[in-house]
Amino acid sequence: MSKRQKLEDDAVATFLGAHAGWSRAGEAIQKTYKFPDFSTALAFVVRVGLAAEKRDHHPDVHLGWGRVTVVWSTHDASGITGVDTEMAEATDRLYGGP
């Protein structure tokens, strides 16, 4: 199966069960990360953006004071794919926090 093919619901559920903080939001997965201030949150967004650019797969990002919500979905597949779960794991590594 190609990493850009839409995952079955059970595969998404398995991923979510194994990755704390991630949840399903319709045809996407999302997680909110906490930070001590705006500048730290913004720096995280930049790191995620650079990783996304390198992989040529881009999330929706919602930035606020002390928090960032990252939303992964593959628009061409109209849903969640292996690339989304791969990038969700990469996002967690970039965060490196609790």
Backbone as CSV, one residue per row, in Angstrom:
resi,resn,N_x,N_y,N_z,CA_x,CA_y,CA_z,C_x,C_y,C_z
1,MET,0.845,-1.185,0.000,0.000,0.000,0.000,0.888,1.246,0.000
2,SER,0.561,2.191,-0.854,1.278,3.458,-0.918,1.031,4.265,0.350
3,LYS,2.051,5.007,0.774,1.895,5.855,1.965,0.869,6.968,1.730
4,ARG,0.505,7.214,0.481,-0.459,8.268,0.181,-1.868,7.740,-0.087
5,GLN,-2.094,6.454,0.195,-3.448,5.908,0.105,-4.146,6.099,1.439
6,LYS,-5.418,6.384,1.375,-6.207,6.597,2.587,-6.187,5.346,3.457
7,LEU,-5.928,5.546,4.750,-5.901,4.438,5.705,-7.314,4.017,6.087
8,GLU,-7.458,2.746,6.398,-8.725,2.230,6.921,-8.916,2.775,8.342
9,ASP,-10.162,2.854,8.776,-10.476,3.386,10.106,-9.760,2.629,11.220
10,ASP,-9.639,1.304,11.091,-8.975,0.539,12.147,-7.489,0.865,12.234
11,ALA,-6.859,1.166,11.106,-5.444,1.550,11.113,-5.266,2.912,11.788
12,VAL,-6.194,3.820,11.532,-6.152,5.139,12.188,-6.354,4.967,13.693
13,ALA,-7.323,4.147,14.076,-7.586,3.910,15.499,-6.373,3.294,16.188
14,THR,-5.699,2.382,15.519,-4.493,1.767,16.079,-3.412,2.818,16.293
15,PHE,-3.218,3.680,15.306,-2.234,4.758,15.436,-2.586,5.649,16.632
16,LEU,-3.833,6.070,16.720,-4.247,6.972,17.798,-4.072,6.323,19.165
17,GLY,-4.349,5.033,19.261,-4.190,4.330,20.521,-2.749,4.228,20.985
18,ALA,-1.830,4.312,20.037,-0.408,4.169,20.353,0.320,5.508,20.473
19,HIS,-0.379,6.608,20.234,0.269,7.926,20.210,-0.543,8.918,21.052
20,ALA,-0.073,9.128,22.253,-0.769,9.987,23.215,-0.990,11.393,22.675
21,GLY,-2.201,11.876,22.900,-2.528,13.260,22.559,-3.086,13.458,21.162
22,TRP,-2.876,12.501,20.272,-3.416,12.622,18.919,-4.872,12.197,18.926
23,SER,-5.692,12.902,18.152,-7.105,12.559,18.045,-7.544,12.724,16.596
24,ARG,-8.651,12.100,16.312,-9.213,12.219,14.974,-10.106,13.443,14.917
25,ALA,-10.003,14.182,13.835,-10.851,15.346,13.591,-11.400,15.201,12.173
26,GLY,-12.470,14.442,12.042,-13.013,14.162,10.717,-12.039,13.312,9.924
27,GLU,-11.571,13.823,8.823,-10.637,13.112,7.960,-9.196,13.595,8.177
28,ALA,-8.883,13.937,9.428,-7.548,14.413,9.789,-7.209,13.909,11.192
29,ILE,-5.925,14.005,11.534,-5.490,13.761,12.906,-4.879,15.051,13.423
30,GLN,-5.060,15.295,14.723,-4.572,16.553,15.281,-4.061,16.366,16.699
31,LYS,-3.190,17.293,17.084,-2.662,17.307,18.443,-2.315,18.738,18.810
32,THR,-2.578,19.096,20.072,-2.208,20.412,20.575,-1.015,20.267,21.510
33,TYR,-0.014,21.087,21.280,1.213,21.110,22.067,1.226,22.377,22.912
34,LYS,1.750,22.287,24.128,1.818,23.417,25.059,3.247,23.935,25.155
35,PHE,3.374,25.260,25.326,4.665,25.938,25.417,4.609,27.029,26.481
36,PRO,5.763,27.433,26.997,5.769,28.441,28.055,5.466,29.857,27.566
37,ASP,5.593,30.083,26.257,5.368,31.434,25.739,5.159,31.397,24.222
38,PHE,4.884,32.544,23.645,4.592,32.635,22.221,5.821,32.332,21.375
39,SER,6.972,32.862,21.751,8.159,32.689,20.909,8.597,31.222,20.825
40,THR,8.446,30.476,21.901,8.784,29.052,21.882,7.805,28.292,20.988
41,ALA,6.533,28.654,21.061,5.521,28.039,20.198,5.817,28.344,18.731
42,LEU,6.174,29.584,18.452,6.487,29.984,17.081,7.713,29.236,16.549
43,ALA,8.722,29.055,17.373,9.921,28.318,16.951,9.560,26.870,16.593
44,PHE,8.655,26.277,17.362,8.191,24.922,17.058,7.488,24.890,15.700
45,VAL,6.642,25.865,15.433,5.948,25.937,14.147,6.958,26.001,13.001
46,VAL,8.014,26.751,13.172,9.045,26.850,12.131,9.702,25.489,11.911
47,ARG,10.026,24.777,13.007,10.637,23.445,12.872,9.696,22.475,12.145
48,VAL,8.422,22.511,12.507,7.440,21.651,11.832,7.345,22.030,10.358
49,GLY,7.333,23.319,10.080,7.252,23.781,8.697,8.437,23.339,7.857
50,LEU,9.625,23.387,8.424,10.812,22.948,7.690,10.765,21.446,7.425
51,ALA,10.330,20.664,8.403,10.197,19.218,8.207,9.131,18.914,7.147
52,ALA,8.040,19.653,7.183,6.965,19.468,6.208,7.447,19.800,4.798
53,GLU,8.197,20.853,4.680,8.716,21.252,3.367,9.662,20.187,2.818
54,LYS,10.491,19.653,3.690,11.432,18.601,3.283,10.687,17.361,2.793
55,ARG,9.577,17.031,3.422,8.777,15.838,3.066,7.753,16.152,1.986
56,ASP,7.587,17.443,1.650,6.584,17.905,0.688,5.176,17.465,1.105
57,HIS,4.914,17.653,2.391,3.592,17.326,2.949,3.342,18.317,4.076
58,HIS,2.302,19.108,3.953,2.142,20.282,4.802,0.885,20.214,5.661
59,PRO,1.029,20.503,6.961,-0.125,20.466,7.870,-0.852,21.799,7.911
60,ASP,-2.012,21.776,8.527,-2.635,23.006,8.983,-2.077,23.233,10.384
61,VAL,-1.698,24.464,10.671,-1.102,24.801,11.959,-1.865,25.971,12.554
62,HIS,-2.246,25.829,13.820,-2.952,26.893,14.528,-2.064,27.331,15.692
63,LEU,-1.598,28.558,15.629,-0.653,29.099,16.605,-1.351,30.089,17.521
64,GLY,-1.148,29.911,18.806,-1.674,30.836,19.801,-0.639,31.027,20.895
65,TRP,-0.926,31.874,21.844,0.024,32.101,22.929,0.174,30.812,23.729
66,GLY,1.376,30.233,23.684,1.676,29.045,24.478,1.089,27.744,23.972
67,ARG,0.561,27.733,22.755,0.006,26.484,22.233,0.053,26.473,20.705
68,VAL,0.191,25.259,20.193,0.171,25.029,18.746,-0.641,23.768,18.498
69,THR,-1.609,23.848,17.602,-2.328,22.661,17.167,-1.883,22.345,15.742
70,VAL,-1.460,21.093,15.551,-1.007,20.627,14.243,-2.027,19.622,13.731
71,VAL,-2.463,19.810,12.493,-3.482,18.966,11.879,-2.910,18.381,10.589
72,TRP,-2.880,17.048,10.526,-2.362,16.351,9.346,-3.502,15.656,8.608
73,SER,-3.525,15.825,7.292,-4.470,15.148,6.409,-3.893,15.200,4.999
74,THR,-4.246,14.224,4.193,-3.792,14.211,2.802,-4.976,14.571,1.917
75,HIS,-4.947,15.768,1.377,-6.077,16.272,0.606,-6.316,15.440,-0.647
76,ASP,-5.241,15.002,-1.319,-5.394,14.201,-2.537,-6.096,12.876,-2.270
77,ALA,-5.946,12.338,-1.056,-6.578,11.065,-0.691,-7.900,11.284,0.042
78,SER,-8.242,12.533,0.297,-9.460,12.879,1.044,-9.512,12.196,2.402
79,GLY,-8.355,12.167,3.074,-8.344,11.561,4.397,-6.951,11.380,4.956
80,ILE,-6.847,10.454,5.894,-5.616,10.206,6.636,-4.828,9.104,5.944
81,THR,-3.547,9.353,5.712,-2.685,8.383,5.050,-1.472,8.074,5.920
82,GLY,-0.657,7.156,5.440,0.582,6.825,6.123,1.532,8.003,6.216
83,VAL,1.475,8.903,5.265,2.321,10.097,5.326,1.896,10.970,6.511
84,ASP,0.601,11.028,6.772,0.119,11.820,7.916,0.592,11.229,9.235
85,THR,0.495,9.913,9.377,0.946,9.294,10.622,2.467,9.408,10.766
86,GLU,3.178,9.292,9.665,4.635,9.472,9.681,4.999,10.885,10.139
87,MET,4.295,11.875,9.609,4.590,13.263,9.966,4.108,13.588,11.383
88,ALA,3.061,12.935,11.840,2.632,13.115,13.229,3.733,12.635,14.170
89,GLU,4.319,11.493,13.869,5.430,10.989,14.684,6.622,11.938,14.629
90,ALA,6.907,12.473,13.455,8.008,13.437,13.309,7.714,14.698,14.122
91,THR,6.454,15.125,14.140,6.059,16.305,14.908,6.301,16.066,16.396
92,ASP,5.942,14.890,16.880,6.205,14.555,18.285,7.701,14.598,18.590
93,ARG,8.522,14.082,17.688,9.976,14.119,17.909,10.495,15.555,17.942
94,LEU,9.955,16.400,17.084,10.376,17.805,17.066,9.985,18.521,18.361
95,TYR,8.875,18.122,18.939,8.426,18.732,20.189,9.351,18.329,21.333
96,GLY,9.542,17.025,21.447,10.466,16.531,22.466,10.084,16.811,23.907
97,GLY,8.867,17.299,24.136,8.449,17.636,25.497,7.594,16.547,26.103
98,PRO,6.971,16.847,27.225,6.124,15.851,27.909,4.886,15.508,27.114
